[in-house]
Amino acid sequence: LMIADLSLYNEFRSWKDEPTMDRTCPFLDKIYREDIFPCLTFSKSELASAVLEAVENNTLSIEPVGLQPVRFVKASAVECGGPKKCALSGQSKSCKHRIKLGDSSSYYYISPFCRYRITSVCNFFTYIRYIQQGLLKQQDGIIKLREMSLAKLGYYKEEL
C-alpha cells in the first residue's frame, strides 16, 4: 500500500470501530473532499446539491426511461432535461435514465456518465450504511471507493 492509501485505510479502521454517518469525522471528511464532491459536481450546481442531499438521505431513485406505462405517470409530474439532454450536465447526450429526488414529482433525465457518477456514490453510501447497521462483518475492503475514483475521472460502463 502507498502511504496515502495506508492513511485512508487507518482512518477507515478507526471509523469502523465506531461507525458514524457524520461527515466531519476524519474518514468521511476525506471521502467527501476527495471522492463524493468531485463525483457529484455538475454544471447545474443547484440540482447537483439536491442530488447529494437525496443520496445522503437515501431518497434518490433512478429508473430507466421508457419503461413507465403512461397511465401511471402523474399528471403533475415535471420532466427536466429530456431523452436527448442531460439535466445535470446540460449537455446534449442520449439519456437512458432519469432520477427523482425524494417525494418530488419532478424527473430529471441524466446521461450514462452522470448516472455512473451518482450510482457509484450511492453504492458507497449503501456500503457504509450496512457497516454502520452491523449488516457487514467483513468490512476490511474499501472496494466502493475505487468505483467513485473511476467515476470522478470520467470512466463509466455503458450498460450497468
GROMACS .gro file of C-alpha atoms in nm:
model
  160
    1LEU     CA    1   0.000   0.000   0.000
    2MET     CA    2   0.109   0.354  -0.070
    3ILE     CA    3   0.132   0.600   0.220
    4ALA     CA    4  -0.187   0.784   0.113
    5ASP     CA    5  -0.376   0.454   0.090
    6LEU     CA    6  -0.238   0.344   0.427
    7SER     CA    7  -0.356   0.672   0.578
    8LEU     CA    8  -0.705   0.623   0.436
    9TYR     CA    9  -0.707   0.261   0.546
   10ASN     CA   10  -0.617   0.361   0.902
   11GLU     CA   11  -0.891   0.627   0.905
   12PHE     CA   12  -1.134   0.364   0.778
   13ARG     CA   13  -1.028   0.118   1.051
   14SER     CA   14  -1.083   0.387   1.315
   15TRP     CA   15  -1.420   0.478   1.163
   16LYS     CA   16  -1.546   0.119   1.154
   17ASP     CA   17  -1.470   0.078   1.527
   18GLU     CA   18  -1.739   0.344   1.584
   19PRO     CA   19  -1.922   0.390   1.252
   20THR     CA   20  -2.099   0.721   1.206
   21MET     CA   21  -2.260   0.899   0.913
   22ASP     CA   22  -2.126   1.232   1.045
   23ARG     CA   23  -1.937   1.381   0.754
   24THR     CA   24  -1.699   1.569   0.987
   25CYS     CA   25  -1.530   1.250   1.112
   26PRO     CA   26  -1.179   1.221   0.954
   27PHE     CA   27  -1.261   0.922   0.730
   28LEU     CA   28  -1.584   1.062   0.583
   29ASP     CA   29  -1.444   1.416   0.563
   30LYS     CA   30  -1.164   1.287   0.341
   31ILE     CA   31  -1.403   1.077   0.130
   32TYR     CA   32  -1.634   1.376   0.079
   33ARG     CA   33  -1.346   1.603  -0.027
   34GLU     CA   34  -1.163   1.356  -0.248
   35ASP     CA   35  -1.441   1.140  -0.393
   36ILE     CA   36  -1.802   1.238  -0.322
   37PHE     CA   37  -1.782   1.611  -0.405
   38PRO     CA   38  -1.581   1.552  -0.728
   39CYS     CA   39  -1.826   1.278  -0.835
   40LEU     CA   40  -2.132   1.491  -0.771
   41THR     CA   41  -2.003   1.820  -0.913
   42PHE     CA   42  -2.202   1.904  -1.225
   43SER     CA   43  -2.254   2.223  -1.425
   44LYS     CA   44  -2.608   2.252  -1.286
   45SER     CA   45  -2.482   2.312  -0.931
   46GLU     CA   46  -2.819   2.370  -0.762
   47LEU     CA   47  -2.951   2.039  -0.891
   48ALA     CA   48  -2.618   1.873  -0.801
   49SER     CA   49  -2.659   1.990  -0.438
   50ALA     CA   50  -3.013   1.848  -0.433
   51VAL     CA   51  -2.878   1.518  -0.570
   52LEU     CA   52  -2.617   1.499  -0.291
   53GLU     CA   53  -2.881   1.569  -0.028
   54ALA     CA   54  -3.109   1.298  -0.171
   55VAL     CA   55  -2.820   1.049  -0.180
   56GLU     CA   56  -2.729   1.129   0.182
   57ASN     CA   57  -3.094   1.088   0.286
   58ASN     CA   58  -3.133   0.771   0.078
   59THR     CA   59  -3.427   0.927  -0.110
   60LEU     CA   60  -3.293   0.934  -0.468
   61SER     CA   61  -3.443   0.697  -0.721
   62ILE     CA   62  -3.308   0.614  -1.066
   63GLU     CA   63  -3.516   0.444  -1.330
   64PRO     CA   64  -3.477   0.357  -1.697
   65VAL     CA   65  -3.654   0.591  -1.938
   66GLY     CA   66  -3.938   0.449  -2.144
   67LEU     CA   67  -4.040   0.163  -1.916
   68GLN     CA   68  -4.308   0.359  -1.733
   69PRO     CA   69  -4.663   0.291  -1.854
   70VAL     CA   70  -4.815   0.631  -1.942
   71ARG     CA   71  -5.123   0.573  -1.726
   72PHE     CA   72  -4.905   0.552  -1.412
   73VAL     CA   73  -4.718   0.878  -1.467
   74LYS     CA   74  -4.874   1.151  -1.255
   75ALA     CA   75  -5.032   1.434  -1.448
   76SER     CA   76  -4.837   1.674  -1.223
   77ALA     CA   77  -4.502   1.513  -1.300
   78VAL     CA   78  -4.249   1.760  -1.437
   79GLU     CA   79  -3.974   1.628  -1.663
   80CYS     CA   80  -3.648   1.822  -1.674
   81GLY     CA   81  -3.397   1.771  -1.946
   82GLY     CA   82  -3.515   1.504  -2.188
   83PRO     CA   83  -3.413   1.188  -2.371
   84LYS     CA   84  -3.153   1.394  -2.559
   85LYS     CA   85  -3.040   1.646  -2.293
   86CYS     CA   86  -2.888   1.573  -1.952
   87ALA     CA   87  -3.041   1.780  -1.670
   88LEU     CA   88  -2.718   1.768  -1.465
   89SER     CA   89  -2.454   1.843  -1.725
   90GLY     CA   90  -2.671   2.046  -1.961
   91GLN     CA   91  -2.509   1.858  -2.249
   92SER     CA   92  -2.686   1.704  -2.544
   93LYS     CA   93  -2.650   1.336  -2.464
   94SER     CA   94  -2.865   1.029  -2.500
   95CYS     CA   95  -3.032   0.988  -2.161
   96LYS     CA   96  -3.150   0.636  -2.087
   97HIS     CA   97  -3.229   0.702  -1.720
   98ARG     CA   98  -3.398   0.963  -1.510
   99ILE     CA   99  -3.379   1.047  -1.140
  100LYS     CA  100  -3.633   1.160  -0.888
  101LEU     CA  101  -3.532   1.336  -0.566
  102GLY     CA  102  -3.728   1.245  -0.256
  103ASP     CA  103  -4.104   1.274  -0.292
  104SER     CA  104  -4.077   1.544  -0.558
  105SER     CA  105  -4.290   1.495  -0.868
  106SER     CA  106  -4.006   1.615  -1.093
  107TYR     CA  107  -3.796   1.377  -1.301
  108TYR     CA  108  -3.451   1.467  -1.431
  109TYR     CA  109  -3.305   1.294  -1.736
  110ILE     CA  110  -2.940   1.201  -1.689
  111SER     CA  111  -2.665   1.082  -1.921
  112PRO     CA  112  -2.486   0.748  -1.866
  113PHE     CA  113  -2.180   0.942  -1.744
  114CYS     CA  114  -2.378   1.128  -1.475
  115ARG     CA  115  -2.570   0.812  -1.384
  116TYR     CA  116  -2.248   0.623  -1.316
  117ARG     CA  117  -2.112   0.904  -1.101
  118ILE     CA  118  -2.433   0.912  -0.896
  119THR     CA  119  -2.463   0.533  -0.862
  120SER     CA  120  -2.101   0.499  -0.752
  121VAL     CA  121  -2.168   0.742  -0.465
  122CYS     CA  122  -2.500   0.566  -0.386
  123ASN     CA  123  -2.317   0.231  -0.375
  124PHE     CA  124  -2.059   0.375  -0.135
  125PHE     CA  125  -2.331   0.512   0.095
  126THR     CA  126  -2.512   0.177   0.089
  127TYR     CA  127  -2.186   0.005   0.181
  128ILE     CA  128  -2.110   0.231   0.478
  129ARG     CA  129  -2.473   0.222   0.596
  130TYR     CA  130  -2.451  -0.158   0.602
  131ILE     CA  131  -2.134  -0.137   0.810
  132GLN     CA  132  -2.293   0.118   1.045
  133GLN     CA  133  -2.602  -0.103   1.088
  134GLY     CA  134  -2.387  -0.406   1.160
  135LEU     CA  135  -2.500  -0.590   0.846
  136LEU     CA  136  -2.145  -0.645   0.716
  137LYS     CA  137  -1.892  -0.837   0.920
  138GLN     CA  138  -1.603  -0.843   0.669
  139GLN     CA  139  -1.555  -0.468   0.625
  140ASP     CA  140  -1.184  -0.452   0.556
  141GLY     CA  141  -1.224  -0.382   0.185
  142ILE     CA  142  -1.295  -0.032   0.063
  143ILE     CA  143  -1.382  -0.152  -0.287
  144LYS     CA  144  -1.659   0.105  -0.329
  145LEU     CA  145  -1.403   0.386  -0.314
  146ARG     CA  146  -1.239   0.256  -0.629
  147GLU     CA  147  -1.570   0.282  -0.811
  148MET     CA  148  -1.605   0.651  -0.713
  149SER     CA  149  -1.242   0.716  -0.810
  150LEU     CA  150  -1.306   0.579  -1.159
  151ALA     CA  151  -1.636   0.767  -1.189
  152LYS     CA  152  -1.487   1.105  -1.098
  153LEU     CA  153  -1.220   1.053  -1.365
  154GLY     CA  154  -1.492   1.006  -1.625
  155TYR     CA  155  -1.498   0.629  -1.660
  156TYR     CA  156  -1.835   0.460  -1.672
  157LYS     CA  157  -1.989   0.143  -1.802
  158GLU     CA  158  -2.227   0.191  -2.095
  159GLU     CA  159  -2.477  -0.057  -1.958
  160LEU     CA  160  -2.488  -0.144  -1.589
   0.00000   0.00000   0.00000
